[in-house]
Amino acid sequence: MANQDDSFIREVNEELRSDQVKAVWTRFGSVIIGIAILIVLGTIGKVGYEYWRETSASQSGDQFLAALTLSKENKTDEAQAALATLEKDGYGAYPVLAKMRAATLTAQKGDVAAAVQAFSDIAKDASLPQAMRDAARMRAAYLLVDTGTYEQVSAEAEQLAVPGNGMRHSAREALGLAAYKAGDMAKAKTWFQQIVDDAETPRNLANRAQMLLDLIAASGRAA
């Protein structure tokens, strides 16, 4: 009799649980399905985005390399057209890289002022990584060594010529060359000496700086 009672109680409990499940499903079933769908869609979206990102980056990389190839083949106009398209439609860092390369081609064609302006615009873009902005600033400074004044070079490079900055060596060289060109040998000597005294200066750059220091010393024009 006890076994029959236990069996009856289990059956009643199962029916109650079944009725509770049905009630819950009736009330919340659509919500549960909706959540499940969102989870699936979220997973699909994440996978799709990662695929799109990788594919887009790969395509932009291929386009950038194709533009560089055109440039090496002296097809400057075609290269600039390809770079302009990449600036507009490229992915990741490639639009900025395209703009920098286009500025270099502009300088090679003789319009240095426009190239300097393009590099300066990149350097002032706060949305870009600092390293990329510094590289653009440095490129502008080197162009100005040949075409601008010491003050113009200084406006681009001097903020980079500080201890700890990864581009300090190149910045000091640009400043030294600009000062040398302007005839300010004392200032040129100061910048070249900083290059030589910095233990982390690349050897080739240090050798160039030392050569210029020797020339300055031989000229007798340094204070």
PDB file of C-alpha atoms in Angstrom:
ATOM      1  CA  MET A   1       0.000   0.000   0.000  1.00  0.00           C
ATOM      2  CA  ALA A   2       2.867   2.346   0.864  1.00  0.00           C
ATOM      3  CA  ASN A   3       4.448   1.745  -2.543  1.00  0.00           C
ATOM      4  CA  GLN A   4       1.172   2.577  -4.244  1.00  0.00           C
ATOM      5  CA  ASP A   5       0.933   5.787  -2.231  1.00  0.00           C
ATOM      6  CA  ASP A   6       4.506   6.745  -3.184  1.00  0.00           C
ATOM      7  CA  SER A   7       3.799   6.028  -6.839  1.00  0.00           C
ATOM      8  CA  PHE A   8       0.635   8.110  -6.709  1.00  0.00           C
ATOM      9  CA  ILE A   9       2.488  11.021  -5.069  1.00  0.00           C
ATOM     10  CA  ARG A  10       5.243  10.912  -7.723  1.00  0.00           C
ATOM     11  CA  GLU A  11       2.648  10.964 -10.481  1.00  0.00           C
ATOM     12  CA  VAL A  12       0.921  13.952  -8.914  1.00  0.00           C
ATOM     13  CA  ASN A  13       4.248  15.800  -8.530  1.00  0.00           C
ATOM     14  CA  GLU A  14       5.155  15.094 -12.136  1.00  0.00           C
ATOM     15  CA  GLU A  15       1.793  16.379 -13.316  1.00  0.00           C
ATOM     16  CA  LEU A  16       2.209  19.505 -11.210  1.00  0.00           C
ATOM     17  CA  ARG A  17       5.696  20.095 -12.592  1.00  0.00           C
ATOM     18  CA  SER A  18       4.398  19.525 -16.100  1.00  0.00           C
ATOM     19  CA  ASP A  19       1.603  22.012 -15.548  1.00  0.00           C
ATOM     20  CA  GLN A  20       4.113  24.533 -14.115  1.00  0.00           C
ATOM     21  CA  VAL A  21       6.385  24.131 -17.114  1.00  0.00           C
ATOM     22  CA  LYS A  22       3.466  24.600 -19.479  1.00  0.00           C
ATOM     23  CA  ALA A  23       2.378  27.703 -17.586  1.00  0.00           C
ATOM     24  CA  VAL A  24       5.874  29.152 -17.640  1.00  0.00           C
ATOM     25  CA  TRP A  25       6.278  28.375 -21.322  1.00  0.00           C
ATOM     26  CA  THR A  26       2.884  29.875 -22.137  1.00  0.00           C
ATOM     27  CA  ARG A  27       3.848  33.043 -20.311  1.00  0.00           C
ATOM     28  CA  PHE A  28       7.534  33.372 -21.192  1.00  0.00           C
ATOM     29  CA  GLY A  29       8.064  31.077 -24.180  1.00  0.00           C
ATOM     30  CA  SER A  30       8.240  33.896 -26.721  1.00  0.00           C
ATOM     31  CA  VAL A  31      10.763  35.741 -24.543  1.00  0.00           C
ATOM     32  CA  ILE A  32      12.938  32.641 -24.204  1.00  0.00           C
ATOM     33  CA  ILE A  33      12.853  32.084 -27.949  1.00  0.00           C
ATOM     34  CA  GLY A  34      13.675  35.742 -28.524  1.00  0.00           C
ATOM     35  CA  ILE A  35      16.697  35.561 -26.218  1.00  0.00           C
ATOM     36  CA  ALA A  36      17.904  32.405 -27.928  1.00  0.00           C
ATOM     37  CA  ILE A  37      17.578  34.059 -31.326  1.00  0.00           C
ATOM     38  CA  LEU A  38      19.510  37.111 -30.099  1.00  0.00           C
ATOM     39  CA  ILE A  39      22.306  34.895 -28.813  1.00  0.00           C
ATOM     40  CA  VAL A  40      22.523  33.108 -32.139  1.00  0.00           C
ATOM     41  CA  LEU A  41      22.397  36.370 -34.093  1.00  0.00           C
ATOM     42  CA  GLY A  42      25.046  37.860 -31.805  1.00  0.00           C
ATOM     43  CA  THR A  43      27.345  34.929 -32.432  1.00  0.00           C
ATOM     44  CA  ILE A  44      26.764  35.119 -36.173  1.00  0.00           C
ATOM     45  CA  GLY A  45      27.343  38.868 -36.089  1.00  0.00           C
ATOM     46  CA  LYS A  46      30.611  38.524 -34.172  1.00  0.00           C
ATOM     47  CA  VAL A  47      31.938  35.884 -36.544  1.00  0.00           C
ATOM     48  CA  GLY A  48      30.763  37.899 -39.528  1.00  0.00           C
ATOM     49  CA  TYR A  49      32.384  41.085 -38.261  1.00  0.00           C
ATOM     50  CA  GLU A  50      35.698  39.347 -37.636  1.00  0.00           C
ATOM     51  CA  TYR A  51      35.586  37.891 -41.137  1.00  0.00           C
ATOM     52  CA  TRP A  52      34.724  41.283 -42.619  1.00  0.00           C
ATOM     53  CA  ARG A  53      37.514  42.974 -40.657  1.00  0.00           C
ATOM     54  CA  GLU A  54      40.128  40.461 -41.760  1.00  0.00           C
ATOM     55  CA  THR A  55      38.912  40.512 -45.344  1.00  0.00           C
ATOM     56  CA  SER A  56      38.727  44.309 -45.476  1.00  0.00           C
ATOM     57  CA  ALA A  57      42.201  44.689 -44.006  1.00  0.00           C
ATOM     58  CA  SER A  58      43.551  42.150 -46.479  1.00  0.00           C
ATOM     59  CA  GLN A  59      41.907  43.905 -49.422  1.00  0.00           C
ATOM     60  CA  SER A  60      43.187  47.306 -48.302  1.00  0.00           C
ATOM     61  CA  GLY A  61      46.665  45.849 -47.882  1.00  0.00           C
ATOM     62  CA  ASP A  62      46.580  44.438 -51.387  1.00  0.00           C
ATOM     63  CA  GLN A  63      45.416  47.788 -52.767  1.00  0.00           C
ATOM     64  CA  PHE A  64      48.202  49.606 -50.923  1.00  0.00           C
ATOM     65  CA  LEU A  65      50.851  47.233 -52.261  1.00  0.00           C
ATOM     66  CA  ALA A  66      49.442  47.630 -55.760  1.00  0.00           C
ATOM     67  CA  ALA A  67      49.751  51.423 -55.436  1.00  0.00           C
ATOM     68  CA  LEU A  68      53.350  51.077 -54.232  1.00  0.00           C
ATOM     69  CA  THR A  69      54.104  48.907 -57.245  1.00  0.00           C
ATOM     70  CA  LEU A  70      52.698  51.564 -59.568  1.00  0.00           C
ATOM     71  CA  SER A  71      54.865  54.136 -57.828  1.00  0.00           C
ATOM     72  CA  LYS A  72      58.003  52.029 -58.255  1.00  0.00           C
ATOM     73  CA  GLU A  73      57.172  51.682 -61.936  1.00  0.00           C
ATOM     74  CA  ASN A  74      57.062  55.510 -62.147  1.00  0.00           C
ATOM     75  CA  LYS A  75      53.346  55.422 -62.917  1.00  0.00           C
ATOM     76  CA  THR A  76      52.810  58.308 -60.544  1.00  0.00           C
ATOM     77  CA  ASP A  77      49.387  59.424 -61.732  1.00  0.00           C
ATOM     78  CA  GLU A  78      48.003  55.888 -61.558  1.00  0.00           C
ATOM     79  CA  ALA A  79      49.556  55.414 -58.138  1.00  0.00           C
ATOM     80  CA  GLN A  80      48.030  58.619 -56.821  1.00  0.00           C
ATOM     81  CA  ALA A  81      44.617  57.631 -58.177  1.00  0.00           C
ATOM     82  CA  ALA A  82      44.860  54.256 -56.429  1.00  0.00           C
ATOM     83  CA  LEU A  83      45.971  55.909 -53.201  1.00  0.00           C
ATOM     84  CA  ALA A  84      43.105  58.409 -53.393  1.00  0.00           C
ATOM     85  CA  THR A  85      40.633  55.518 -53.626  1.00  0.00           C
ATOM     86  CA  LEU A  86      42.270  53.845 -50.648  1.00  0.00           C
ATOM     87  CA  GLU A  87      42.122  57.067 -48.636  1.00  0.00           C
ATOM     88  CA  LYS A  88      38.372  57.158 -49.215  1.00  0.00           C
ATOM     89  CA  ASP A  89      37.405  53.495 -48.952  1.00  0.00           C
ATOM     90  CA  GLY A  90      40.310  51.768 -47.183  1.00  0.00           C
ATOM     91  CA  TYR A  91      40.163  49.995 -43.851  1.00  0.00           C
ATOM     92  CA  GLY A  92      42.156  50.387 -40.647  1.00  0.00           C
ATOM     93  CA  ALA A  93      45.402  52.343 -40.918  1.00  0.00           C
ATOM     94  CA  TYR A  94      45.570  52.067 -44.704  1.00  0.00           C
ATOM     95  CA  PRO A  95      43.741  55.334 -45.503  1.00  0.00           C
ATOM     96  CA  VAL A  96      46.341  57.276 -43.507  1.00  0.00           C
ATOM     97  CA  LEU A  97      49.225  55.279 -44.971  1.00  0.00           C
ATOM     98  CA  ALA A  98      47.790  56.035 -48.406  1.00  0.00           C
ATOM     99  CA  LYS A  99      47.622  59.738 -47.588  1.00  0.00           C
ATOM    100  CA  MET A 100      51.234  59.737 -46.406  1.00  0.00           C
ATOM    101  CA  ARG A 101      52.432  57.912 -49.504  1.00  0.00           C
ATOM    102  CA  ALA A 102      50.424  60.250 -51.725  1.00  0.00           C
ATOM    103  CA  ALA A 103      52.087  63.214 -50.011  1.00  0.00           C
ATOM    104  CA  THR A 104      55.494  61.709 -50.741  1.00  0.00           C
ATOM    105  CA  LEU A 105      54.584  61.357 -54.421  1.00  0.00           C
ATOM    106  CA  THR A 106      53.376  64.948 -54.418  1.00  0.00           C
ATOM    107  CA  ALA A 107      56.770  66.052 -53.099  1.00  0.00           C
ATOM    108  CA  GLN A 108      58.546  63.987 -55.734  1.00  0.00           C
ATOM    109  CA  LYS A 109      56.517  65.743 -58.410  1.00  0.00           C
ATOM    110  CA  GLY A 110      57.812  69.071 -57.120  1.00  0.00           C
ATOM    111  CA  ASP A 111      54.916  70.394 -55.032  1.00  0.00           C
ATOM    112  CA  VAL A 112      56.727  70.293 -51.708  1.00  0.00           C
ATOM    113  CA  ALA A 113      54.477  72.870 -50.066  1.00  0.00           C
ATOM    114  CA  ALA A 114      51.399  70.714 -50.669  1.00  0.00           C
ATOM    115  CA  ALA A 115      53.229  67.648 -49.386  1.00  0.00           C
ATOM    116  CA  VAL A 116      54.328  69.440 -46.217  1.00  0.00           C
ATOM    117  CA  GLN A 117      50.752  70.583 -45.648  1.00  0.00           C
ATOM    118  CA  ALA A 118      49.462  67.033 -46.061  1.00  0.00           C
ATOM    119  CA  PHE A 119      51.964  65.673 -43.548  1.00  0.00           C
ATOM    120  CA  SER A 120      51.189  68.518 -41.133  1.00  0.00           C
ATOM    121  CA  ASP A 121      47.471  67.770 -41.377  1.00  0.00           C
ATOM    122  CA  ILE A 122      48.134  64.151 -40.452  1.00  0.00           C
ATOM    123  CA  ALA A 123      50.328  65.215 -37.546  1.00  0.00           C
ATOM    124  CA  LYS A 124      47.527  67.396 -36.173  1.00  0.00           C
ATOM    125  CA  ASP A 125      44.853  64.680 -36.386  1.00  0.00           C
ATOM    126  CA  ALA A 126      44.211  63.742 -32.762  1.00  0.00           C
ATOM    127  CA  SER A 127      42.244  60.652 -33.787  1.00  0.00           C
ATOM    128  CA  LEU A 128      45.386  58.945 -35.102  1.00  0.00           C
ATOM    129  CA  PRO A 129      47.953  56.980 -33.083  1.00  0.00           C
ATOM    130  CA  GLN A 130      50.743  59.196 -31.764  1.00  0.00           C
ATOM    131  CA  ALA A 131      53.449  57.192 -33.527  1.00  0.00           C
ATOM    132  CA  MET A 132      51.805  57.800 -36.893  1.00  0.00           C
ATOM    133  CA  ARG A 133      51.384  61.499 -36.155  1.00  0.00           C
ATOM    134  CA  ASP A 134      55.036  61.766 -35.152  1.00  0.00           C
ATOM    135  CA  ALA A 135      56.138  60.007 -38.339  1.00  0.00           C
ATOM    136  CA  ALA A 136      54.158  62.503 -40.426  1.00  0.00           C
ATOM    137  CA  ARG A 137      55.618  65.413 -38.474  1.00  0.00           C
ATOM    138  CA  MET A 138      59.106  64.048 -39.030  1.00  0.00           C
ATOM    139  CA  ARG A 139      58.509  63.666 -42.767  1.00  0.00           C
ATOM    140  CA  ALA A 140      57.346  67.267 -42.978  1.00  0.00           C
ATOM    141  CA  ALA A 141      60.449  68.398 -41.100  1.00  0.00           C
ATOM    142  CA  TYR A 142      62.819  66.626 -43.504  1.00  0.00           C
ATOM    143  CA  LEU A 143      61.076  68.186 -46.499  1.00  0.00           C
ATOM    144  CA  LEU A 144      61.396  71.608 -44.890  1.00  0.00           C
ATOM    145  CA  VAL A 145      65.147  71.164 -44.374  1.00  0.00           C
ATOM    146  CA  ASP A 146      65.538  71.696 -48.123  1.00  0.00           C
ATOM    147  CA  THR A 147      62.734  74.174 -48.744  1.00  0.00           C
ATOM    148  CA  GLY A 148      61.982  75.987 -45.501  1.00  0.00           C
ATOM    149  CA  THR A 149      63.596  77.934 -42.708  1.00  0.00           C
ATOM    150  CA  TYR A 150      65.110  76.674 -39.485  1.00  0.00           C
ATOM    151  CA  GLU A 151      62.054  77.989 -37.639  1.00  0.00           C
ATOM    152  CA  GLN A 152      59.738  75.963 -39.848  1.00  0.00           C
ATOM    153  CA  VAL A 153      61.759  72.803 -39.275  1.00  0.00           C
ATOM    154  CA  SER A 154      61.848  73.523 -35.560  1.00  0.00           C
ATOM    155  CA  ALA A 155      58.060  73.903 -35.444  1.00  0.00           C
ATOM    156  CA  GLU A 156      57.720  70.330 -36.692  1.00  0.00           C
ATOM    157  CA  ALA A 157      60.726  68.561 -35.172  1.00  0.00           C
ATOM    158  CA  GLU A 158      61.814  70.170 -31.928  1.00  0.00           C
ATOM    159  CA  GLN A 159      58.997  68.672 -29.865  1.00  0.00           C
ATOM    160  CA  LEU A 160      60.236  65.233 -30.964  1.00  0.00           C
ATOM    161  CA  ALA A 161      63.903  65.904 -30.142  1.00  0.00           C
ATOM    162  CA  VAL A 162      63.506  65.148 -26.449  1.00  0.00           C
ATOM    163  CA  PRO A 163      64.918  62.280 -24.363  1.00  0.00           C
ATOM    164  CA  GLY A 164      62.754  59.195 -24.507  1.00  0.00           C
ATOM    165  CA  ASN A 165      61.039  60.009 -27.793  1.00  0.00           C
ATOM    166  CA  GLY A 166      61.608  57.245 -30.329  1.00  0.00           C
ATOM    167  CA  MET A 167      62.133  59.768 -33.127  1.00  0.00           C
ATOM    168  CA  ARG A 168      64.508  62.052 -31.253  1.00  0.00           C
ATOM    169  CA  HIS A 169      67.518  60.957 -33.301  1.00  0.00           C
ATOM    170  CA  SER A 170      65.938  61.849 -36.642  1.00  0.00           C
ATOM    171  CA  ALA A 171      64.450  65.033 -35.194  1.00  0.00           C
ATOM    172  CA  ARG A 172      67.861  66.170 -33.953  1.00  0.00           C
ATOM    173  CA  GLU A 173      69.384  65.417 -37.325  1.00  0.00           C
ATOM    174  CA  ALA A 174      66.731  67.462 -39.139  1.00  0.00           C
ATOM    175  CA  LEU A 175      67.262  70.349 -36.735  1.00  0.00           C
ATOM    176  CA  GLY A 176      71.035  70.126 -37.074  1.00  0.00           C
ATOM    177  CA  LEU A 177      70.848  70.088 -40.853  1.00  0.00           C
ATOM    178  CA  ALA A 178      68.436  73.029 -40.893  1.00  0.00           C
ATOM    179  CA  ALA A 179      70.737  75.013 -38.614  1.00  0.00           C
ATOM    180  CA  TYR A 180      73.769  74.084 -40.728  1.00  0.00           C
ATOM    181  CA  LYS A 181      71.978  75.176 -43.880  1.00  0.00           C
ATOM    182  CA  ALA A 182      71.014  78.463 -42.196  1.00  0.00           C
ATOM    183  CA  GLY A 183      74.653  79.084 -41.258  1.00  0.00           C
ATOM    184  CA  ASP A 184      74.055  78.797 -37.517  1.00  0.00           C
ATOM    185  CA  MET A 185      76.974  76.497 -36.776  1.00  0.00           C
ATOM    186  CA  ALA A 186      76.715  76.807 -33.014  1.00  0.00           C
ATOM    187  CA  LYS A 187      73.160  75.559 -33.043  1.00  0.00           C
ATOM    188  CA  ALA A 188      73.998  72.860 -35.579  1.00  0.00           C
ATOM    189  CA  LYS A 189      76.878  71.697 -33.387  1.00  0.00           C
ATOM    190  CA  THR A 190      74.547  71.464 -30.380  1.00  0.00           C
ATOM    191  CA  TRP A 191      72.101  69.196 -32.198  1.00  0.00           C
ATOM    192  CA  PHE A 192      74.757  66.992 -33.791  1.00  0.00           C
ATOM    193  CA  GLN A 193      76.536  66.631 -30.459  1.00  0.00           C
ATOM    194  CA  GLN A 194      73.301  65.424 -28.845  1.00  0.00           C
ATOM    195  CA  ILE A 195      73.094  62.760 -31.524  1.00  0.00           C
ATOM    196  CA  VAL A 196      76.661  61.583 -30.917  1.00  0.00           C
ATOM    197  CA  ASP A 197      76.291  61.629 -27.134  1.00  0.00           C
ATOM    198  CA  ASP A 198      73.108  59.545 -27.143  1.00  0.00           C
ATOM    199  CA  ALA A 199      74.108  55.911 -26.655  1.00  0.00           C
ATOM    200  CA  GLU A 200      70.916  54.744 -28.382  1.00  0.00           C
ATOM    201  CA  THR A 201      71.521  56.641 -31.625  1.00  0.00           C
ATOM    202  CA  PRO A 202      71.681  54.300 -34.642  1.00  0.00           C
ATOM    203  CA  ARG A 203      75.269  53.926 -35.813  1.00  0.00           C
ATOM    204  CA  ASN A 204      74.780  55.310 -39.325  1.00  0.00           C
ATOM    205  CA  LEU A 205      73.078  58.413 -37.997  1.00  0.00           C
ATOM    206  CA  ALA A 206      75.768  58.889 -35.341  1.00  0.00           C
ATOM    207  CA  ASN A 207      78.459  58.595 -38.018  1.00  0.00           C
ATOM    208  CA  ARG A 208      76.781  61.271 -40.135  1.00  0.00           C
ATOM    209  CA  ALA A 209      76.500  63.560 -37.121  1.00  0.00           C
ATOM    210  CA  GLN A 210      80.168  63.064 -36.266  1.00  0.00           C
ATOM    211  CA  MET A 211      81.183  63.830 -39.835  1.00  0.00           C
ATOM    212  CA  LEU A 212      79.252  67.091 -39.723  1.00  0.00           C
ATOM    213  CA  LEU A 213      80.771  67.942 -36.343  1.00  0.00           C
ATOM    214  CA  ASP A 214      84.205  67.464 -37.890  1.00  0.00           C
ATOM    215  CA  LEU A 215      83.265  69.742 -40.787  1.00  0.00           C
ATOM    216  CA  ILE A 216      82.007  72.398 -38.402  1.00  0.00           C
ATOM    217  CA  ALA A 217      85.199  72.144 -36.341  1.00  0.00           C
ATOM    218  CA  ALA A 218      87.344  72.393 -39.455  1.00  0.00           C
ATOM    219  CA  SER A 219      85.469  75.466 -40.632  1.00  0.00           C
ATOM    220  CA  GLY A 220      86.234  77.288 -37.428  1.00  0.00           C
ATOM    221  CA  ARG A 221      82.752  78.823 -37.503  1.00  0.00           C
ATOM    222  CA  ALA A 222      81.317  77.180 -34.383  1.00  0.00           C
ATOM    223  CA  ALA A 223      81.285  79.245 -31.199  1.00  0.00           C
TER     224      ALA A 223
END
